[in-house]
Amino acid sequence: RRSSDLRRILNPVAQENTYILENDTACLVIDPGSDTSAILAELKAIDKPVAAILLTHTHYDHIMSVEAVRQAYNPPVYVTEAEKDWLMSPIDNLSGLPRHDDMEDVIVNPAEHYFDFTEDYNIKNFQFKVVPTPGHSIGGVSFIFDREETVFSGDALFKETIGRWDLPTGNHEQLLTSIQEQLFTLPNHYKVFPGHGWDTTIGHEKVFNPYFS
């Protein structure tokens, strides 16, 4: 039996993926995006405590429902220390830029925890490691669930492409290095669930991703 079940919610803003993992006792929410009602409905259907909200990075499209999930379930929020202040800063999380004038500023209260890259996390029997994968943004991280043979790559690695590097603190070389050193060192059969688009595998990306061929 798979030790946890995975659900994906495709959010309308920026087509961002929110992932909800469920095990026997609890669930985890990764990058709660814009579709607050769909996310809350899914959590209500699961009907288990939310053990934590994990953020791959803090661009607005990945954090829009953090406060709603907090209000409903009171989970701790985990974020990279490099982007901890972006939660409260619409300019840094990009929701406050002129091109998003049609949208409310996204302001999220401070996170309870900063990721420790040396720690093997075990939160309510969800076991995972956090690795730094900057390049799309300075504090980007990926979550590796070895038991499930799965990685959540945020906006670093996508199916047959990579994240943007033209936003503030983005860096093309750093992004390529992050993927090669932190993700392409994983077994080829590991599934990759990115922040946008469809899932893939490490092996598929090594062969078919044009940025690495």
Coordinates of N, CA and C in Angstrom, one line a residue:
R1 N 0.8 -1.2 0.0 CA 0.0 0.0 0.0 C 0.9 1.2 0.0
R2 N 0.5 2.2 -0.8 CA 1.2 3.5 -0.8 C 1.0 4.1 0.6
S3 N 2.1 4.6 1.2 CA 1.9 5.1 2.5 C 1.2 6.5 2.6
S4 N 1.0 7.1 1.5 CA 0.2 8.3 1.5 C -0.5 8.5 0.2
D5 N -1.7 9.1 0.2 CA -2.4 9.4 -1.0 C -2.2 10.9 -1.4
L6 N -2.2 11.2 -2.7 CA -1.9 12.5 -3.2 C -3.1 13.0 -4.0
R7 N -3.4 14.3 -3.7 CA -4.4 15.0 -4.6 C -3.8 16.2 -5.1
R8 N -4.2 16.6 -6.3 CA -3.7 17.8 -6.9 C -4.9 18.7 -7.2
I9 N -4.8 20.0 -6.8 CA -5.8 21.0 -7.1 C -5.2 22.0 -8.1
L10 N -5.8 22.1 -9.3 CA -5.3 23.1 -10.3 C -6.0 24.4 -10.0
N11 N -5.2 25.4 -9.6 CA -5.8 26.7 -9.3 C -5.8 27.6 -10.5
P12 N -6.9 28.4 -10.6 CA -7.1 29.3 -11.8 C -6.0 30.3 -11.9
V13 N -5.5 30.9 -10.8 CA -4.5 31.9 -10.9 C -3.1 31.3 -11.3
A14 N -2.6 31.6 -12.4 CA -1.3 31.1 -12.9 C -1.3 29.6 -13.1
Q15 N -2.4 28.9 -13.1 CA -2.5 27.5 -13.2 C -1.5 26.8 -12.3
E16 N -1.6 27.2 -11.0 CA -0.6 26.7 -10.0 C -1.2 25.4 -9.4
N17 N -0.3 24.5 -9.1 CA -0.7 23.2 -8.5 C -0.6 23.3 -7.0
T18 N -1.7 23.0 -6.3 CA -1.7 22.7 -4.9 C -1.7 21.2 -4.7
Y19 N -0.9 20.7 -3.8 CA -0.9 19.3 -3.5 C -1.3 19.0 -2.1
I20 N -2.2 18.0 -1.9 CA -2.6 17.6 -0.6 C -2.2 16.1 -0.4
L21 N -1.4 15.8 0.6 CA -1.0 14.5 0.9 C -1.8 14.0 2.1
E22 N -2.3 12.8 2.0 CA -3.0 12.2 3.1 C -2.4 10.9 3.6
N23 N -2.3 10.7 4.9 CA -2.0 9.4 5.4 C -3.1 9.0 6.4
D24 N -2.8 8.0 7.2 CA -3.8 7.4 8.1 C -4.4 8.4 9.1
T25 N -3.5 9.4 9.5 CA -3.9 10.3 10.6 C -4.0 11.8 10.3
A26 N -3.4 12.2 9.2 CA -3.4 13.6 8.9 C -3.2 13.9 7.5
C27 N -3.1 15.2 7.1 CA -2.7 15.6 5.8 C -1.7 16.7 5.8
L28 N -1.0 16.9 4.7 CA -0.1 18.0 4.4 C -0.6 18.8 3.2
V29 N -0.4 20.1 3.3 CA -0.8 20.9 2.2 C 0.5 21.6 1.6
I30 N 0.7 21.4 0.3 CA 1.9 22.0 -0.3 C 1.4 23.1 -1.2
D31 N 1.9 24.4 -1.0 CA 1.6 25.5 -1.9 C 0.1 25.8 -2.1
P32 N -0.6 26.2 -1.1 CA -2.0 26.4 -1.3 C -2.3 27.7 -2.1
G33 N -2.8 27.5 -3.3 CA -2.9 28.6 -4.3 C -4.3 29.3 -4.2
S34 N -4.8 29.7 -5.4 CA -5.8 30.7 -5.4 C -7.2 30.1 -5.2
D35 N -7.4 28.8 -5.4 CA -8.8 28.3 -5.4 C -9.1 27.8 -3.9
T36 N -9.3 28.9 -3.1 CA -9.5 28.6 -1.7 C -10.7 27.6 -1.4
S37 N -11.8 27.8 -2.1 CA -13.0 27.0 -1.9 C -12.7 25.5 -2.3
A38 N -12.0 25.3 -3.4 CA -11.7 23.9 -3.8 C -10.7 23.2 -2.7
I39 N -9.7 24.0 -2.3 CA -8.8 23.5 -1.3 C -9.5 23.1 0.0
L40 N -10.3 24.0 0.5 CA -11.1 23.8 1.7 C -12.0 22.6 1.6
A41 N -12.7 22.5 0.4 CA -13.6 21.4 0.2 C -12.9 20.1 0.2
E42 N -11.7 20.0 -0.4 CA -10.9 18.8 -0.4 C -10.5 18.4 1.0
L43 N -10.1 19.4 1.8 CA -9.7 19.1 3.2 C -10.9 18.7 4.0
K44 N -12.0 19.3 3.7 CA -13.2 18.9 4.5 C -13.6 17.4 4.1
A45 N -13.4 17.1 2.9 CA -13.8 15.7 2.4 C -12.8 14.7 3.1
I46 N -11.5 15.1 3.2 CA -10.5 14.2 3.8 C -10.8 14.0 5.3
D47 N -11.2 15.1 5.9 CA -11.7 15.1 7.3 C -10.6 14.6 8.3
K48 N -9.4 15.2 8.1 CA -8.3 14.9 9.0 C -7.6 16.2 9.4
P49 N -6.8 16.2 10.5 CA -6.1 17.4 10.8 C -5.1 17.7 9.7
V50 N -4.8 19.0 9.5 CA -3.7 19.4 8.6 C -2.4 19.6 9.5
A51 N -1.5 18.7 9.2 CA -0.3 18.7 10.0 C 0.6 19.9 9.8
A52 N 0.6 20.4 8.5 CA 1.5 21.5 8.2 C 1.1 22.0 6.8
I53 N 1.5 23.3 6.5 CA 1.6 23.8 5.2 C 3.0 24.0 4.8
L54 N 3.4 23.4 3.7 CA 4.8 23.5 3.3 C 4.8 24.3 2.0
L55 N 5.7 25.3 2.0 CA 5.8 26.2 0.8 C 7.2 26.0 0.1
T56 N 7.1 25.7 -1.2 CA 8.3 25.6 -2.0 C 9.0 26.9 -2.2
H57 N 8.2 28.0 -2.3 CA 8.7 29.4 -2.3 C 7.5 30.3 -2.1
T58 N 7.7 31.6 -2.1 CA 6.6 32.4 -1.6 C 6.1 33.4 -2.7
H59 N 6.2 33.1 -4.0 CA 5.5 33.9 -5.0 C 4.0 33.8 -4.7
Y60 N 3.2 34.8 -5.0 CA 1.8 35.0 -4.6 C 1.0 33.8 -5.0
D61 N 1.2 33.2 -6.2 CA 0.3 32.2 -6.7 C 0.4 30.9 -5.9
H62 N 1.5 30.8 -5.1 CA 1.7 29.6 -4.2 C 1.2 29.8 -2.8
I63 N 0.8 31.0 -2.4 CA 0.5 31.3 -1.0 C -0.9 31.9 -0.8
M64 N -1.7 32.0 -1.8 CA -3.0 32.7 -1.7 C -4.0 32.2 -0.7
S65 N -3.9 30.9 -0.5 CA -4.9 30.3 0.5 C -4.3 29.9 1.8
V66 N -3.0 30.4 2.1 CA -2.4 30.0 3.3 C -3.3 30.4 4.5
E67 N -3.7 31.7 4.5 CA -4.5 32.2 5.7 C -5.8 31.5 5.8
A68 N -6.5 31.1 4.7 CA -7.7 30.4 4.8 C -7.6 29.1 5.4
V69 N -6.5 28.4 5.0 CA -6.3 27.0 5.6 C -5.9 27.2 7.1
R70 N -5.1 28.2 7.4 CA -4.7 28.5 8.8 C -6.0 28.7 9.6
Q71 N -6.9 29.5 9.1 CA -8.1 29.8 9.9 C -8.9 28.6 10.2
A72 N -9.0 27.7 9.2 CA -9.8 26.5 9.3 C -9.2 25.4 10.1
Y73 N -7.8 25.3 10.0 CA -7.2 24.1 10.6 C -6.0 24.4 11.5
N74 N -5.6 25.7 11.6 CA -4.5 26.1 12.4 C -3.2 25.3 12.3
P75 N -2.7 24.9 11.1 CA -1.5 24.2 10.9 C -0.3 25.2 11.0
P76 N 0.9 24.7 11.4 CA 2.1 25.5 11.3 C 2.5 25.6 9.8
V77 N 3.1 26.7 9.5 CA 3.5 27.0 8.1 C 5.1 26.9 8.1
Y78 N 5.6 26.2 7.1 CA 7.0 26.1 6.9 C 7.5 26.8 5.7
V79 N 8.5 27.6 5.8 CA 9.0 28.3 4.6 C 10.5 28.4 4.7
T80 N 11.1 28.8 3.6 CA 12.6 29.0 3.5 C 12.9 30.3 4.2
E81 N 13.9 30.4 5.0 CA 14.3 31.6 5.7 C 14.6 32.8 4.7
A82 N 15.1 32.4 3.6 CA 15.5 33.5 2.6 C 14.3 34.3 2.1
E83 N 13.1 33.7 2.2 CA 11.9 34.3 1.7 C 10.9 34.6 2.8
K84 N 11.3 34.5 4.0 CA 10.3 34.6 5.1 C 9.6 35.9 5.1
D85 N 10.2 37.0 4.7 CA 9.6 38.3 4.7 C 8.7 38.5 3.5
W86 N 8.9 37.7 2.4 CA 8.1 37.9 1.2 C 6.6 37.6 1.5
L87 N 6.3 36.8 2.5 CA 5.0 36.4 2.8 C 4.2 37.7 3.1
M88 N 4.8 38.7 3.8 CA 4.1 39.9 4.2 C 4.3 41.0 3.2
S89 N 5.1 40.8 2.2 CA 5.5 41.9 1.3 C 4.9 41.7 -0.1
P90 N 3.9 42.4 -0.5 CA 3.3 42.2 -1.9 C 4.3 42.5 -3.0
I91 N 5.2 43.4 -2.8 CA 6.2 43.6 -3.8 C 7.1 42.4 -4.0
D92 N 7.6 41.8 -2.9 CA 8.5 40.6 -3.0 C 7.7 39.4 -3.5
N93 N 6.5 39.2 -3.0 CA 5.7 38.0 -3.5 C 5.1 38.3 -4.9
L94 N 5.3 39.4 -5.4 CA 4.9 39.8 -6.8 C 3.4 40.2 -6.9
S95 N 2.6 40.0 -5.9 CA 1.2 40.4 -6.0 C 1.0 41.9 -6.1
G96 N 2.0 42.6 -5.6 CA 1.8 44.1 -5.5 C 2.4 44.8 -6.7
L97 N 2.9 44.1 -7.7 CA 3.4 44.7 -8.9 C 2.3 45.3 -9.8
P98 N 2.7 46.4 -10.5 CA 1.7 47.0 -11.4 C 0.9 46.1 -12.3
R99 N 1.6 45.0 -12.8 CA 0.9 44.2 -13.8 C -0.2 43.3 -13.1
H100 N -0.2 43.3 -11.7 CA -1.3 42.6 -11.0 C -2.2 43.6 -10.3
D101 N -2.4 44.7 -10.9 CA -3.4 45.7 -10.4 C -4.8 45.2 -10.3
D102 N -5.1 44.2 -11.1 CA -6.5 43.6 -11.0 C -6.7 42.7 -9.8
M103 N -5.6 42.5 -9.0 CA -5.6 41.5 -8.0 C -5.4 42.2 -6.6
E104 N -6.0 41.7 -5.6 CA -5.7 42.2 -4.3 C -4.2 41.8 -3.9
D105 N -3.6 42.7 -3.1 CA -2.3 42.3 -2.6 C -2.4 41.1 -1.7
V106 N -1.4 40.2 -1.8 CA -1.4 39.0 -1.0 C -0.5 39.2 0.2
I107 N -1.1 39.1 1.4 CA -0.3 39.3 2.6 C -0.6 38.2 3.5
V108 N 0.5 37.5 3.9 CA 0.4 36.3 4.7 C 1.1 36.5 6.0
N109 N 0.6 36.1 7.1 CA 1.2 36.2 8.4 C 2.5 35.4 8.5
P110 N 3.5 35.7 9.4 CA 4.7 35.1 9.4 C 4.6 33.5 9.6
A111 N 5.6 32.8 9.0 CA 5.6 31.4 9.2 C 6.1 31.0 10.6
E112 N 5.7 29.8 11.0 CA 6.1 29.3 12.3 C 7.5 28.7 12.3
H113 N 7.9 28.1 11.1 CA 9.1 27.4 11.0 C 9.9 27.7 9.7
Y114 N 11.2 27.7 9.8 CA 12.1 27.8 8.6 C 12.7 26.5 8.4
F115 N 12.8 26.1 7.1 CA 13.3 24.8 6.7 C 14.8 24.6 7.2
D116 N 15.1 23.5 7.7 CA 16.4 23.1 8.0 C 16.9 22.0 7.0
F117 N 17.8 22.3 6.2 CA 18.2 21.4 5.1 C 19.0 20.2 5.6
T118 N 19.4 20.2 6.9 CA 20.1 19.0 7.4 C 19.1 18.0 8.1
E119 N 17.9 18.4 8.2 CA 16.9 17.6 9.0 C 16.2 16.6 8.2
D120 N 16.0 15.4 8.7 CA 15.0 14.5 8.2 C 13.7 14.7 8.9
Y121 N 12.7 15.3 8.2 CA 11.5 15.7 8.8 C 10.6 14.4 8.9
N122 N 9.9 14.4 10.1 CA 8.8 13.4 10.3 C 7.7 14.2 11.0
I123 N 6.7 14.6 10.2 CA 5.6 15.3 10.7 C 4.3 14.5 10.6
K124 N 3.8 14.0 11.7 CA 2.7 13.1 11.7 C 2.9 11.9 10.7
N125 N 4.1 11.3 10.7 CA 4.5 10.2 9.9 C 4.6 10.5 8.4
F126 N 4.6 11.8 8.1 CA 5.0 12.2 6.7 C 6.5 12.4 6.8
Q127 N 7.3 11.6 6.1 CA 8.7 11.7 6.2 C 9.3 12.3 4.9
F128 N 10.1 13.3 5.0 CA 10.6 14.0 3.8 C 11.9 14.7 4.2
K129 N 12.6 15.1 3.1 CA 13.8 16.0 3.2 C 13.5 17.2 2.4
V130 N 14.2 18.3 2.8 CA 14.0 19.5 2.1 C 15.4 19.9 1.5
V131 N 15.4 20.2 0.2 CA 16.7 20.6 -0.5 C 16.5 21.9 -1.1
P132 N 17.6 22.7 -1.1 CA 17.5 24.0 -1.7 C 17.6 23.9 -3.2
T133 N 16.6 24.5 -3.9 CA 16.7 24.5 -5.4 C 16.4 26.0 -5.9
P134 N 17.3 26.9 -5.5 CA 17.1 28.3 -5.9 C 17.4 28.4 -7.4
G135 N 17.0 29.6 -7.9 CA 17.2 29.9 -9.3 C 16.0 30.5 -10.0
H136 N 14.8 30.0 -9.6 CA 13.6 30.6 -9.9 C 13.4 31.8 -9.0
S137 N 13.6 31.5 -7.7 CA 13.7 32.6 -6.7 C 14.7 32.1 -5.7
I138 N 15.2 33.0 -4.9 CA 16.4 32.8 -4.0 C 16.2 31.7 -3.0
G139 N 14.9 31.6 -2.5 CA 14.7 30.6 -1.5 C 13.9 29.4 -1.9
G140 N 13.9 29.1 -3.2 CA 13.1 28.0 -3.7 C 13.7 26.6 -3.1
V141 N 12.8 25.8 -2.7 CA 13.1 24.4 -2.2 C 12.3 23.4 -2.9
S142 N 12.8 22.1 -2.8 CA 12.0 21.0 -3.2 C 11.9 20.0 -2.0
F143 N 10.8 19.2 -2.0 CA 10.6 18.2 -1.0 C 10.7 16.8 -1.5
I144 N 11.6 16.0 -0.9 CA 11.8 14.7 -1.3 C 11.2 13.7 -0.3
F145 N 10.3 12.9 -0.8 CA 9.6 11.9 0.0 C 10.1 10.5 -0.5
D146 N 11.2 10.0 0.2 CA 11.8 8.8 -0.3 C 10.9 7.6 -0.2
R147 N 10.1 7.5 0.8 CA 9.2 6.4 1.0 C 8.2 6.3 -0.2
E148 N 7.7 7.5 -0.6 CA 6.8 7.5 -1.8 C 7.5 7.6 -3.1
E149 N 8.8 7.8 -3.1 CA 9.6 7.9 -4.3 C 9.1 9.0 -5.1
T150 N 9.0 10.2 -4.5 CA 8.3 11.4 -5.0 C 9.1 12.6 -4.6
V151 N 9.1 13.6 -5.6 CA 9.7 14.9 -5.2 C 8.7 16.0 -5.7
F152 N 8.5 17.0 -4.9 CA 7.7 18.2 -5.2 C 8.8 19.3 -5.5
S153 N 8.8 19.7 -6.8 CA 9.9 20.5 -7.2 C 9.6 22.0 -7.3
G154 N 8.4 22.4 -6.8 CA 8.1 23.8 -6.9 C 8.2 24.4 -8.3
D155 N 8.8 25.6 -8.4 CA 9.0 26.1 -9.7 C 10.4 26.0 -10.2
A156 N 11.1 25.0 -9.8 CA 12.4 24.7 -10.3 C 12.3 23.9 -11.6
L157 N 11.9 22.6 -11.4 CA 11.8 21.7 -12.5 C 10.4 21.4 -12.9
F158 N 10.1 21.6 -14.2 CA 8.8 21.2 -14.8 C 8.9 20.1 -15.8
K159 N 7.8 19.6 -16.3 CA 7.9 18.6 -17.3 C 8.5 19.2 -18.6
E160 N 9.6 18.8 -19.0 CA 10.3 19.2 -20.2 C 10.6 20.7 -20.3
T161 N 10.7 21.3 -19.1 CA 11.2 22.7 -19.1 C 11.6 23.0 -17.6
I162 N 11.9 24.3 -17.4 CA 12.4 24.7 -16.1 C 11.7 26.0 -15.7
G163 N 11.8 26.4 -14.5 CA 11.1 27.7 -14.0 C 11.7 28.9 -14.7
R164 N 11.0 30.0 -14.6 CA 11.5 31.3 -15.1 C 12.7 31.7 -14.2
W165 N 13.6 32.4 -14.8 CA 14.7 33.0 -14.0 C 14.8 34.5 -14.2
D166 N 13.7 35.1 -14.8 CA 13.8 36.5 -15.1 C 13.1 37.4 -14.1
L167 N 12.6 36.8 -13.0 CA 12.0 37.5 -11.9 C 13.1 37.9 -10.9
P168 N 12.7 38.8 -10.0 CA 13.7 39.3 -9.0 C 14.3 38.1 -8.2
T169 N 15.6 38.0 -8.0 CA 16.4 37.0 -7.4 C 16.5 35.7 -8.2
G170 N 16.0 35.7 -9.4 CA 16.1 34.6 -10.3 C 17.5 34.5 -10.9
N171 N 18.0 33.3 -11.2 CA 19.3 33.2 -11.8 C 19.4 31.9 -12.6
H172 N 19.6 32.0 -13.9 CA 19.5 30.9 -14.8 C 20.6 29.8 -14.4
E173 N 21.8 30.2 -14.3 CA 22.9 29.2 -13.9 C 22.6 28.5 -12.6
Q174 N 22.2 29.3 -11.6 CA 21.9 28.7 -10.3 C 20.7 27.7 -10.4
L175 N 19.7 28.0 -11.3 CA 18.6 27.1 -11.4 C 19.1 25.8 -12.0
L176 N 19.9 25.8 -13.1 CA 20.4 24.6 -13.7 C 21.2 23.8 -12.7
T177 N 22.1 24.5 -12.0 CA 22.9 23.8 -11.0 C 22.1 23.1 -9.9
S178 N 21.0 23.8 -9.4 CA 20.1 23.3 -8.4 C 19.5 22.0 -8.9
I179 N 19.0 22.0 -10.1 CA 18.3 20.8 -10.6 C 19.3 19.7 -10.8
Q180 N 20.5 20.0 -11.3 CA 21.4 18.9 -11.5 C 22.0 18.3 -10.2
E181 N 22.2 19.2 -9.3 CA 22.8 18.7 -8.0 C 21.8 18.1 -7.0
Q182 N 20.6 18.7 -7.0 CA 19.7 18.2 -5.9 C 18.6 17.3 -6.4
L183 N 18.2 17.4 -7.7 CA 17.1 16.6 -8.3 C 17.6 15.4 -9.2
F184 N 18.5 15.8 -10.1 CA 19.0 14.7 -11.0 C 19.9 13.7 -10.4
T185 N 20.2 13.9 -9.1 CA 20.9 12.8 -8.3 C 20.0 11.8 -7.7
L186 N 18.7 12.1 -7.8 CA 17.7 11.1 -7.3 C 17.5 10.0 -8.3
P187 N 16.9 8.8 -7.9 CA 16.7 7.7 -8.8 C 15.8 8.1 -9.9
N188 N 16.0 7.5 -11.1 CA 15.3 7.9 -12.3 C 13.8 7.7 -12.2
H189 N 13.4 6.7 -11.4 CA 11.9 6.4 -11.4 C 11.2 7.3 -10.4
Y190 N 11.9 8.2 -9.7 CA 11.2 9.1 -8.8 C 10.2 10.0 -9.6
K191 N 9.0 10.1 -9.1 CA 8.0 11.0 -9.7 C 8.3 12.4 -9.3
V192 N 8.0 13.3 -10.2 CA 8.2 14.8 -10.0 C 6.9 15.5 -10.1
F193 N 6.5 16.1 -9.0 CA 5.2 16.9 -9.1 C 5.6 18.4 -8.9
P194 N 5.5 19.1 -10.1 CA 5.9 20.5 -10.1 C 4.8 21.5 -9.7
G195 N 5.2 22.8 -9.5 CA 4.3 23.8 -9.2 C 3.3 24.2 -10.3
H196 N 3.7 23.9 -11.5 CA 2.8 24.1 -12.6 C 2.9 23.0 -13.6
G197 N 1.9 22.7 -14.3 CA 1.9 21.6 -15.3 C 1.8 20.2 -14.8
W198 N 2.1 19.3 -15.6 CA 1.9 17.9 -15.3 C 3.1 17.2 -14.6
D199 N 2.8 16.1 -14.0 CA 3.9 15.4 -13.3 C 4.8 14.7 -14.4
T200 N 6.0 14.3 -13.9 CA 6.9 13.7 -14.8 C 7.8 12.8 -13.9
T201 N 9.0 12.3 -14.4 CA 9.9 11.6 -13.6 C 11.3 12.2 -13.8
I202 N 12.2 11.9 -12.8 CA 13.5 12.3 -12.9 C 14.2 11.8 -14.2
G203 N 14.0 10.5 -14.5 CA 14.6 9.9 -15.7 C 14.1 10.6 -17.0
H204 N 12.8 10.9 -17.1 CA 12.3 11.5 -18.2 C 12.9 12.9 -18.5
E205 N 13.1 13.6 -17.4 CA 13.6 15.0 -17.5 C 15.1 14.9 -17.9
K206 N 15.8 13.9 -17.4 CA 17.3 13.8 -17.8 C 17.4 13.6 -19.3
V207 N 16.4 12.9 -19.9 CA 16.5 12.6 -21.3 C 15.9 13.7 -22.2
F208 N 14.7 14.1 -21.8 CA 13.8 14.9 -22.7 C 13.8 16.4 -22.3
N209 N 14.4 16.8 -21.2 CA 14.3 18.3 -20.9 C 15.4 19.0 -21.7
P210 N 14.9 19.9 -22.6 CA 15.9 20.6 -23.5 C 17.0 21.4 -22.9
Y211 N 16.7 21.8 -21.6 CA 17.7 22.5 -20.9 C 18.9 21.7 -20.5
F212 N 18.8 20.4 -20.6 CA 19.9 19.5 -20.1 C 20.4 18.5 -21.1
S213 N 19.8 18.6 -22.3 CA 20.2 17.6 -23.3 C 21.4 18.0 -24.1

